[in-house]
Amino acid sequence: MNFKNDPKPDILRIEELVLKVKTGDIKLPKFQRPFVWKKEDILALLDSIYKSYPIGSILLWLTKEKLASERKIGDLDINERPEEYPTNYLLDGQQRLSTLCGALYWDGKDTKSMWNIVFDLERETFIYPEEEEKIEYFPLNKLLSTIDFLNKCRQFETHKQKEKYFRNAESLLKSIKDYKIAAVTIGDMSINEVAPIFERINSTGRRLTMVDLMRAATWSGQFDLNDTIDSIRTSLSIQRFEDVPETEIVRNLSSCAGFGINKDDIEKLRGCDPAVLKEAGEKCKNAYEHAVDFITRELPVTSHDYIPYSLQVTMIVDFFDKCPRPTFEQREQLKQWFWKTSISRYFAAFNTAQLAIDLRNVQDFALNIQSQLRFTRLIDFENFSNDSFRLNKATSKTFGLLLASNKPLSLLDGTSINTNTALAVVNRHEYHHIFPKAFLRSNGYSLDQIDNHSNICMLSLGNNREISDTKPSIYFKTLIEKLGGNLDRVLASNLINKEALEVR
């Protein structure tokens, strides 16, 4: 059969399919989403099978590709077996086959397991038992073994409903064992050719990312990309950087392995020896720890959420991979580069060629091949100042960081603003209008003008409530009286020009 051009279905019984999953004959590739069905979804599938409703076909990929595959379905272990290729990977039907495999092969140990499912022989329904054992509850994990099935049925022999229970138990067994599913097999394709097929049939419409493909393509007994990503994220969690995107981690892994950070560079990881990948993973983790320590200590960044552009972290990580102990001057230039790329929206748009140039610039600076970290783009401060304040925007995150770096003092009383609290999460609770909204609306200003960066400051909660929608002519007077000789210092800490107080 030409699996690539002429896929044809095989009709297989459920018993055959689940056994192939449990024994590893059918593998669940790691680019699949994890098992996500809820208990009601599981019970609905079982009910459909019992009633002989159609549940759809499955799609298998027969290939010689050696990809990462799952070793567990929920809390159910999949049997280890010698690797044999070609092998079948499940592309469509993971949630359905996982449900059936989990329920029929549950080991019976943890009664709170999602696989502890029984069939109520009295009501002919599938349920999760609430820790009680009843004669009419038939555990699904007792169905496939003939001995287990018979032993369970013997318990009905003295029950007044024995005939009904025997009949319904046999009906249950027949419905599960004899239910047939169409399995369509494709083959003779690379993982890149299979990816769009997976994306097309995936019920969630989820596209396979570069990370999904590399997770599958680089797996071995010695290296698991999932473990590398999890290890890096865990090590950064104290500094609230556990949300660093997987894509950026894989970019840095590629660079640490001696390649670049673009897609074509990352593809080269496929051909790397597992030992090389493992070493690159350790280098990548060390570089991330150094980079995030630098970012959180020497910049007012308190979490990854406040990084304007993820590629900034990627570049800084690559710098620390090449230069883990930079000089004072190098650290100063790195900080300047961060602010310049943030304010100028440098990474808002990029292409492959430019990223390669940027990476070489950072690497040459890290290796002392050049003494300066080059940056030639002009910065439009006026445009930045007049941009509207929306904290899901990179420019507004940058503005928040600029305010924090200036150690702002609250306008009415000059108390220090806790910028760690203000920047702990990305929300507007710590940011307030210098000229209140109501005043500006009454004077004909548009929403964009009201919300631009130049009209935003950080205020303590008490000061914000006190000002509320008070007219500037009133609260500016109060501000001047309260601050006295500290007025200039407080205004400067909020990046406010003193002339602003002339506006009434």
Coordinates of C-alpha atoms in Angstrom, one line a residue:
M1 CA 0.0 0.0 0.0
N2 CA 1.3 3.5 -0.8
F3 CA 0.4 5.1 2.5
K4 CA 1.4 8.6 1.4
N5 CA -0.8 8.8 -1.7
D6 CA -3.5 6.1 -1.0
P7 CA -4.4 6.0 2.7
K8 CA -7.0 3.3 3.4
P9 CA -8.8 2.5 6.6
D10 CA -8.4 -0.7 8.6
I11 CA -11.3 -1.7 10.8
L12 CA -10.1 -2.6 14.3
R13 CA -11.8 -3.6 17.5
I14 CA -11.4 -1.4 20.6
E15 CA -9.7 -4.3 22.4
E16 CA -7.0 -4.4 19.7
L17 CA -6.4 -0.7 19.6
V18 CA -6.1 -0.1 23.4
L19 CA -3.8 -3.1 23.7
K20 CA -1.5 -1.5 21.0
V21 CA -1.5 1.8 22.9
K22 CA -0.8 0.1 26.3
T23 CA 2.0 -2.0 24.9
G24 CA 3.5 0.9 22.9
D25 CA 2.7 -0.5 19.5
I26 CA 0.8 2.7 18.9
K27 CA 2.7 5.7 20.3
L28 CA 1.3 9.1 21.4
P29 CA 3.8 11.7 20.0
K30 CA 4.7 14.5 22.4
F31 CA 3.7 17.2 19.9
Q32 CA 0.1 16.1 20.7
R33 CA -1.6 18.2 23.4
P34 CA -1.7 16.5 26.8
F35 CA -4.8 14.5 27.9
V36 CA -7.3 17.3 28.7
W37 CA -10.7 15.6 28.8
K38 CA -12.8 16.1 31.9
K39 CA -14.7 13.3 33.6
E40 CA -18.0 14.2 31.9
D41 CA -16.2 13.9 28.5
I42 CA -14.9 10.4 29.4
L43 CA -18.3 9.2 30.6
A44 CA -20.0 10.5 27.4
L45 CA -17.6 8.6 25.2
L46 CA -18.2 5.4 27.1
D47 CA -21.9 5.9 26.9
S48 CA -21.7 6.5 23.1
I49 CA -19.8 3.2 22.7
Y50 CA -22.3 1.3 24.8
K51 CA -25.1 2.6 22.7
S52 CA -23.2 1.9 19.5
Y53 CA -23.1 5.5 18.5
P54 CA -20.3 6.5 16.1
I55 CA -17.3 8.1 17.7
G56 CA -15.2 8.8 14.6
S57 CA -12.1 7.3 13.1
I58 CA -8.5 7.6 14.1
L59 CA -5.4 8.6 12.1
L60 CA -2.1 6.8 12.4
W61 CA 1.3 7.7 10.9
L62 CA 3.5 4.7 10.0
T63 CA 7.1 6.0 9.9
K64 CA 10.7 5.3 10.5
E65 CA 11.1 8.7 12.3
K66 CA 12.2 8.4 15.9
L67 CA 10.1 10.9 17.9
A68 CA 9.4 11.6 21.5
S69 CA 6.3 9.8 22.8
E70 CA 4.3 9.9 26.0
R71 CA 5.1 7.4 28.7
K72 CA 1.9 8.1 30.7
I73 CA -1.8 8.6 30.0
G74 CA -2.9 10.6 32.9
D75 CA -1.7 8.5 35.8
L76 CA -1.5 5.3 33.8
D77 CA 1.9 4.0 32.8
I78 CA 2.5 2.9 29.2
N79 CA 4.5 -0.3 28.9
E80 CA 8.2 0.1 28.0
R81 CA 9.2 -1.9 24.9
P82 CA 12.2 -2.2 22.6
E83 CA 12.2 0.5 20.0
E84 CA 11.2 -0.9 16.6
Y85 CA 10.8 1.1 13.5
P86 CA 8.7 1.8 11.4
T87 CA 6.2 2.4 14.1
N88 CA 2.7 3.9 14.4
Y89 CA 2.2 7.4 15.9
L90 CA -1.3 8.5 16.7
L91 CA -2.2 11.8 14.9
D92 CA -5.9 12.0 15.6
G93 CA -7.9 10.2 18.3
Q94 CA -5.6 10.7 21.2
Q95 CA -8.3 11.8 23.7
R96 CA -10.6 8.9 22.7
L97 CA -7.9 6.1 22.8
S98 CA -6.4 7.5 25.9
T99 CA -9.8 7.4 27.6
L100 CA -10.3 3.8 26.6
C101 CA -6.8 2.6 27.5
G102 CA -6.9 4.4 30.9
A103 CA -10.3 3.0 31.9
L104 CA -9.8 -0.6 30.7
Y105 CA -6.2 -0.9 32.1
W106 CA -6.5 1.0 35.3
D107 CA -4.3 -0.7 38.0
G108 CA -6.9 -0.3 40.7
K109 CA -4.6 1.4 43.2
D110 CA -5.6 5.0 43.5
T111 CA -9.4 5.1 44.0
K112 CA -9.4 8.9 43.1
S113 CA -7.9 8.2 39.7
M114 CA -9.8 9.5 36.7
W115 CA -9.7 5.9 35.4
N116 CA -11.7 4.5 38.4
I117 CA -14.9 4.0 36.4
V118 CA -17.7 1.5 36.9
F119 CA -20.8 0.5 34.9
D120 CA -23.9 0.6 37.1
L121 CA -25.6 -2.7 36.0
E122 CA -28.9 -1.5 37.6
R123 CA -29.2 1.8 35.8
E124 CA -27.0 0.9 32.8
T125 CA -24.9 4.1 33.2
F126 CA -21.1 4.8 33.6
I127 CA -20.2 6.6 36.8
Y128 CA -17.3 7.4 39.1
P129 CA -18.0 5.5 42.4
E130 CA -17.9 7.6 45.5
E131 CA -15.6 5.2 47.3
E132 CA -18.5 2.8 48.0
E133 CA -18.5 -0.7 46.6
K134 CA -21.8 -2.0 45.4
I135 CA -22.7 -5.4 43.9
E136 CA -24.1 -3.7 40.8
Y137 CA -20.9 -1.7 40.1
F138 CA -18.9 -3.4 37.4
P139 CA -15.3 -2.0 37.2
L140 CA -14.2 -1.4 33.6
N141 CA -10.7 -2.6 34.3
K142 CA -12.3 -6.1 34.9
L143 CA -13.7 -6.4 31.4
L144 CA -10.8 -7.5 29.2
S145 CA -9.5 -10.3 31.3
T146 CA -11.7 -13.4 31.0
I147 CA -10.8 -14.5 34.6
D148 CA -11.5 -11.1 36.1
F149 CA -14.8 -10.9 34.2
L150 CA -16.0 -14.3 35.4
N151 CA -15.0 -13.7 39.0
K152 CA -16.9 -10.5 39.1
C153 CA -20.0 -12.1 37.5
R154 CA -19.9 -14.9 40.2
Q155 CA -20.7 -12.3 42.8
F156 CA -24.2 -11.9 41.3
E157 CA -25.1 -15.6 41.7
T158 CA -27.0 -15.2 45.0
H159 CA -28.4 -11.7 44.2
K160 CA -32.1 -11.4 43.4
Q161 CA -31.3 -9.3 40.3
K162 CA -28.7 -11.8 39.1
E163 CA -30.3 -12.4 35.7
K164 CA -30.5 -8.6 34.9
Y165 CA -26.9 -8.1 36.1
F166 CA -25.6 -11.1 34.1
R167 CA -27.4 -9.8 31.0
N168 CA -26.2 -6.2 31.4
A169 CA -22.6 -7.4 32.1
E170 CA -22.6 -9.4 28.9
S171 CA -24.0 -6.5 27.0
L172 CA -21.3 -4.2 28.4
L173 CA -18.6 -6.7 27.5
K174 CA -19.9 -7.1 24.0
S175 CA -20.3 -3.4 23.4
I176 CA -16.7 -2.7 24.4
K177 CA -14.9 -5.7 22.9
D178 CA -16.7 -5.7 19.6
Y179 CA -17.0 -2.0 19.0
K180 CA -15.0 -1.3 15.8
I181 CA -13.2 1.9 14.8
A182 CA -11.8 2.8 11.4
A183 CA -8.0 3.4 11.6
V184 CA -6.6 5.3 8.6
T185 CA -2.8 4.9 8.2
I186 CA -0.5 7.3 6.3
G187 CA 3.2 6.9 5.8
D188 CA 6.3 7.7 3.8
M189 CA 6.3 11.3 5.0
S190 CA 8.6 13.5 7.0
I191 CA 7.4 15.2 10.2
N192 CA 7.3 18.5 8.3
E193 CA 5.0 17.0 5.7
V194 CA 2.8 15.4 8.4
A195 CA 2.5 18.6 10.4
P196 CA -0.1 20.3 8.2
I197 CA -2.2 17.1 8.2
F198 CA -2.2 17.1 12.0
E199 CA -3.1 20.8 12.1
R200 CA -5.9 20.3 9.6
I201 CA -7.6 17.4 11.5
N202 CA -6.8 18.7 15.0
S203 CA -10.2 19.5 16.6
T204 CA -8.8 22.5 18.4
G205 CA -7.2 24.0 15.3
R206 CA -3.9 24.1 17.2
R207 CA -1.0 24.6 14.9
L208 CA 2.2 22.6 15.5
T209 CA 4.8 25.0 16.7
M210 CA 8.5 24.9 16.0
V211 CA 8.9 23.7 19.6
D212 CA 6.3 20.9 19.1
L213 CA 8.3 19.6 16.1
M214 CA 11.7 19.9 17.9
R215 CA 10.3 18.2 21.0
A216 CA 9.4 15.2 18.9
A217 CA 12.4 15.2 16.6
T218 CA 15.2 15.6 19.3
W219 CA 13.9 13.1 21.9
S220 CA 16.1 10.2 23.0
G221 CA 16.7 8.3 26.2
Q222 CA 19.4 10.8 27.0
F223 CA 17.7 14.0 26.0
D224 CA 14.1 15.3 26.4
L225 CA 13.4 18.8 25.3
N226 CA 10.4 19.0 27.7
D227 CA 12.7 18.3 30.7
T228 CA 15.2 20.9 29.5
I229 CA 12.4 23.6 29.2
D230 CA 10.9 22.6 32.5
S231 CA 14.3 22.7 34.3
I232 CA 15.0 26.2 32.9
R233 CA 11.6 27.6 33.8
T234 CA 11.8 26.1 37.3
S235 CA 15.2 27.7 38.0
L236 CA 13.8 31.1 36.9
S237 CA 10.5 30.8 38.9
I238 CA 12.0 32.7 42.0
Q239 CA 12.5 35.7 39.8
R240 CA 9.0 35.3 38.2
F241 CA 10.5 34.4 34.8
E242 CA 9.0 30.9 34.6
D243 CA 6.8 32.2 31.7
V244 CA 9.6 32.7 29.3
P245 CA 8.2 31.4 26.0
E246 CA 9.2 27.9 24.9
T247 CA 10.1 29.3 21.5
E248 CA 12.8 31.6 23.0
I249 CA 14.3 28.8 25.1
V250 CA 14.6 26.7 21.9
R251 CA 16.2 29.6 20.1
N252 CA 18.8 29.9 22.9
L253 CA 19.3 26.1 23.0
S254 CA 20.1 26.2 19.3
S255 CA 22.6 29.1 19.8
C256 CA 24.2 27.2 22.7
A257 CA 24.6 24.2 20.4
G258 CA 26.6 26.4 18.0
F259 CA 23.8 27.4 15.6
G260 CA 21.7 30.5 15.2
I261 CA 18.3 31.4 16.5
N262 CA 16.3 31.3 13.3
K263 CA 14.1 28.4 12.2
D264 CA 16.6 27.0 9.7
D265 CA 19.2 27.1 12.4
I266 CA 17.0 25.4 14.9
E267 CA 16.2 22.6 12.4
K268 CA 19.9 21.6 12.7
L269 CA 19.2 20.4 16.3
R270 CA 17.7 17.3 14.7
G271 CA 21.1 16.0 13.6
C272 CA 22.8 16.6 17.0
D273 CA 24.0 13.7 19.1
P274 CA 22.0 13.5 22.4
A275 CA 25.1 14.2 24.4
V276 CA 25.6 17.5 22.5
L277 CA 22.0 18.4 23.1
K278 CA 22.3 17.7 26.8
E279 CA 25.4 19.8 27.1
A280 CA 23.7 22.6 25.1
G281 CA 20.8 22.4 27.5
E282 CA 23.0 22.8 30.6
K283 CA 24.8 25.8 28.9
C284 CA 21.4 27.3 28.1
K285 CA 20.2 26.9 31.7
N286 CA 23.3 28.6 33.1
A287 CA 23.0 31.4 30.6
Y288 CA 19.4 32.0 31.5
E289 CA 20.2 32.1 35.2
H290 CA 22.9 34.7 34.6
A291 CA 20.8 36.7 32.2
V292 CA 17.7 36.9 34.4
D293 CA 19.8 37.7 37.4
F294 CA 21.2 40.7 35.4
I295 CA 17.8 41.8 34.2
T296 CA 16.1 41.7 37.6
R297 CA 19.0 43.2 39.5
E298 CA 20.1 46.0 37.2
L299 CA 16.8 46.8 35.4
P300 CA 13.5 47.5 37.1
V301 CA 12.0 44.3 35.7
T302 CA 10.2 42.2 38.3
S303 CA 8.8 39.5 36.0
H304 CA 8.9 38.2 32.5
D305 CA 5.4 39.8 32.0
Y306 CA 7.1 43.2 31.9
I307 CA 9.6 42.4 29.3
P308 CA 8.6 44.5 26.3
Y309 CA 9.9 42.0 23.7
S310 CA 10.8 38.3 24.4
L311 CA 13.7 38.6 21.8
Q312 CA 15.4 41.0 24.2
V313 CA 15.8 38.2 26.7
T314 CA 16.9 35.8 23.9
M315 CA 19.7 38.2 23.0
I316 CA 20.8 38.9 26.6
V317 CA 20.8 35.1 27.3
D318 CA 23.1 34.6 24.3
F319 CA 25.4 37.3 25.5
F320 CA 25.7 35.6 28.9
D321 CA 26.3 32.3 27.2
K322 CA 29.4 33.8 25.5
C323 CA 30.3 36.1 28.4
P324 CA 29.1 34.9 31.8
R325 CA 31.3 37.5 33.7
P326 CA 30.9 40.8 31.8
T327 CA 32.8 43.9 32.8
F328 CA 31.1 47.0 34.3
E329 CA 31.3 48.7 30.9
Q330 CA 29.7 45.7 29.1
R331 CA 26.8 45.6 31.7
E332 CA 26.2 49.4 31.2
Q333 CA 26.1 49.0 27.5
L334 CA 23.7 46.0 27.8
K335 CA 21.3 48.2 29.9
Q336 CA 21.5 51.0 27.4
W337 CA 20.8 48.5 24.6
F338 CA 17.7 47.3 26.5
W339 CA 16.3 50.8 26.8
K340 CA 17.0 51.7 23.2
T341 CA 15.4 48.6 21.8
S342 CA 12.4 49.0 24.1
I343 CA 11.7 52.7 23.4
S344 CA 12.3 52.4 19.7
R345 CA 10.1 49.3 19.3
Y346 CA 13.1 47.7 17.7
F347 CA 11.8 44.1 18.0
A348 CA 8.2 44.9 17.1
A349 CA 8.9 43.7 13.6
F350 CA 11.9 41.6 12.5
N351 CA 13.0 39.2 9.8
T352 CA 15.4 36.3 9.6
A353 CA 18.3 38.3 8.1
Q354 CA 18.0 41.1 10.6
L355 CA 17.9 38.6 13.6
A356 CA 21.1 37.0 12.3
I357 CA 22.8 40.4 12.2
D358 CA 21.5 41.3 15.7
L359 CA 22.8 38.0 17.1
R360 CA 26.2 38.4 15.5
N361 CA 26.3 42.0 17.0
V362 CA 25.6 40.7 20.5
Q363 CA 28.0 37.8 20.1
D364 CA 30.9 39.9 18.8
F365 CA 30.4 42.3 21.7
A366 CA 30.3 39.4 24.2
L367 CA 33.5 38.0 22.8
N368 CA 35.3 41.4 22.7
I369 CA 35.5 41.2 18.9
Q370 CA 34.0 44.7 19.0
S371 CA 34.1 47.1 21.9
Q372 CA 30.6 48.6 21.4
L373 CA 27.1 47.1 21.2
R374 CA 26.0 48.7 18.0
F375 CA 22.6 50.4 17.7
T376 CA 21.9 52.8 15.0
R377 CA 18.1 53.3 14.9
L378 CA 16.8 56.8 15.7
I379 CA 14.6 57.1 18.8
D380 CA 11.4 59.2 18.6
F381 CA 10.8 60.2 22.2
E382 CA 7.9 62.5 21.3
N383 CA 6.0 59.7 19.6
F384 CA 6.8 57.4 22.5
S385 CA 5.5 60.0 25.0
N386 CA 2.3 60.6 23.1
D387 CA 1.5 56.9 22.6
S388 CA -1.6 55.7 24.3
F389 CA -1.2 53.8 27.6
R390 CA -2.2 50.1 27.3
L391 CA -0.3 47.7 29.5
N392 CA -0.6 44.9 26.9
K393 CA 1.6 47.0 24.7
A394 CA 5.4 46.8 24.7
T395 CA 5.7 50.6 24.7
S396 CA 3.5 51.0 27.8
K397 CA 5.4 48.2 29.6
T398 CA 8.6 50.2 28.7
F399 CA 7.0 53.4 30.1
G400 CA 6.1 51.6 33.3
L401 CA 9.7 50.4 33.6
L402 CA 11.0 54.0 33.0
L403 CA 8.8 55.3 35.7
A404 CA 10.0 52.6 38.1
S405 CA 13.7 53.2 37.2
N406 CA 13.2 56.8 38.3
K407 CA 12.1 55.7 41.8
P408 CA 8.8 57.7 41.7
L409 CA 7.4 59.5 44.8
S410 CA 3.7 59.8 45.3
L411 CA 2.5 63.2 44.2
L412 CA 0.5 64.5 47.2
D413 CA 2.8 63.4 50.1
G414 CA 6.2 62.4 48.5
T415 CA 6.1 58.9 49.9
S416 CA 8.0 56.3 47.9
I417 CA 6.0 54.2 45.5
N418 CA 6.5 50.4 45.9
T419 CA 7.5 49.7 42.3
N420 CA 7.9 46.0 43.0
T421 CA 4.2 45.9 43.8
A422 CA 3.3 48.1 40.9
L423 CA 5.2 45.9 38.5
A424 CA 4.3 42.6 40.1
V425 CA 1.5 41.9 37.6
V426 CA 0.6 43.7 34.4
N427 CA -2.5 45.7 35.4
R428 CA -3.5 49.3 35.7
H429 CA -4.1 49.4 39.5
E430 CA -0.9 51.4 40.3
Y431 CA -1.1 53.7 37.3
H432 CA -3.2 56.9 37.3
H433 CA -3.9 60.0 35.2
I434 CA -2.0 63.2 36.2
F435 CA -4.8 65.3 34.6
P436 CA -8.0 63.4 35.7
K437 CA -10.2 61.9 32.9
A438 CA -13.3 63.9 33.7
F439 CA -11.4 67.2 33.5
L440 CA -9.9 66.4 30.1
R441 CA -13.2 65.1 28.7
S442 CA -14.9 68.3 29.7
N443 CA -12.2 70.2 27.8
G444 CA -12.7 68.2 24.6
Y445 CA -9.8 65.9 24.8
S446 CA -10.0 62.5 23.0
L447 CA -9.5 59.2 24.8
D448 CA -6.1 58.7 23.1
Q449 CA -5.0 62.1 24.3
I450 CA -6.3 61.4 27.9
D451 CA -4.5 58.1 28.0
N452 CA -1.1 59.0 26.5
H453 CA 2.0 58.2 28.4
S454 CA 2.7 61.8 29.3
N455 CA -0.5 61.9 31.4
I456 CA 0.3 58.7 33.4
C457 CA 2.1 58.4 36.7
M458 CA 2.2 56.0 39.6
L459 CA 0.3 57.0 42.7
S460 CA -0.1 55.4 46.2
L461 CA -3.7 54.1 46.7
G462 CA -4.4 56.7 49.4
N463 CA -3.2 59.6 47.1
N464 CA -5.2 58.3 44.2
R465 CA -8.4 58.2 46.3
E466 CA -7.8 61.7 47.6
I467 CA -7.3 63.2 44.1
S468 CA -10.0 61.1 42.4
D469 CA -11.6 63.5 39.8
T470 CA -10.6 66.7 41.5
K471 CA -9.9 69.5 39.1
P472 CA -6.2 70.2 38.5
S473 CA -6.7 73.8 39.6
I474 CA -7.6 72.5 43.1
Y475 CA -5.3 69.5 43.5
F476 CA -2.2 71.2 42.0
K477 CA -2.6 73.9 44.6
T478 CA -2.8 71.2 47.3
L479 CA 0.2 69.4 45.9
I480 CA 2.3 72.6 45.9
E481 CA 1.3 73.4 49.5
K482 CA 2.0 69.9 50.8
L483 CA 5.3 69.3 49.1
G484 CA 6.9 72.8 49.6
G485 CA 10.6 72.6 48.9
N486 CA 10.3 68.9 47.8
L487 CA 8.0 69.8 44.9
D488 CA 10.7 69.7 42.2
R489 CA 12.1 66.4 43.4
V490 CA 8.7 64.7 43.5
L491 CA 7.8 66.0 40.0
A492 CA 11.1 65.0 38.5
S493 CA 10.7 61.5 40.0
N494 CA 7.5 61.2 38.0
L495 CA 9.0 62.6 34.8
I496 CA 6.7 65.6 35.1
N497 CA 7.8 69.0 33.9
K498 CA 7.1 71.7 36.4
E499 CA 5.4 73.8 33.7
A500 CA 2.6 71.2 33.7
L501 CA 1.3 72.8 36.9
E502 CA 0.7 76.0 35.1
V503 CA -2.2 74.4 33.3
R504 CA -5.5 75.1 35.0

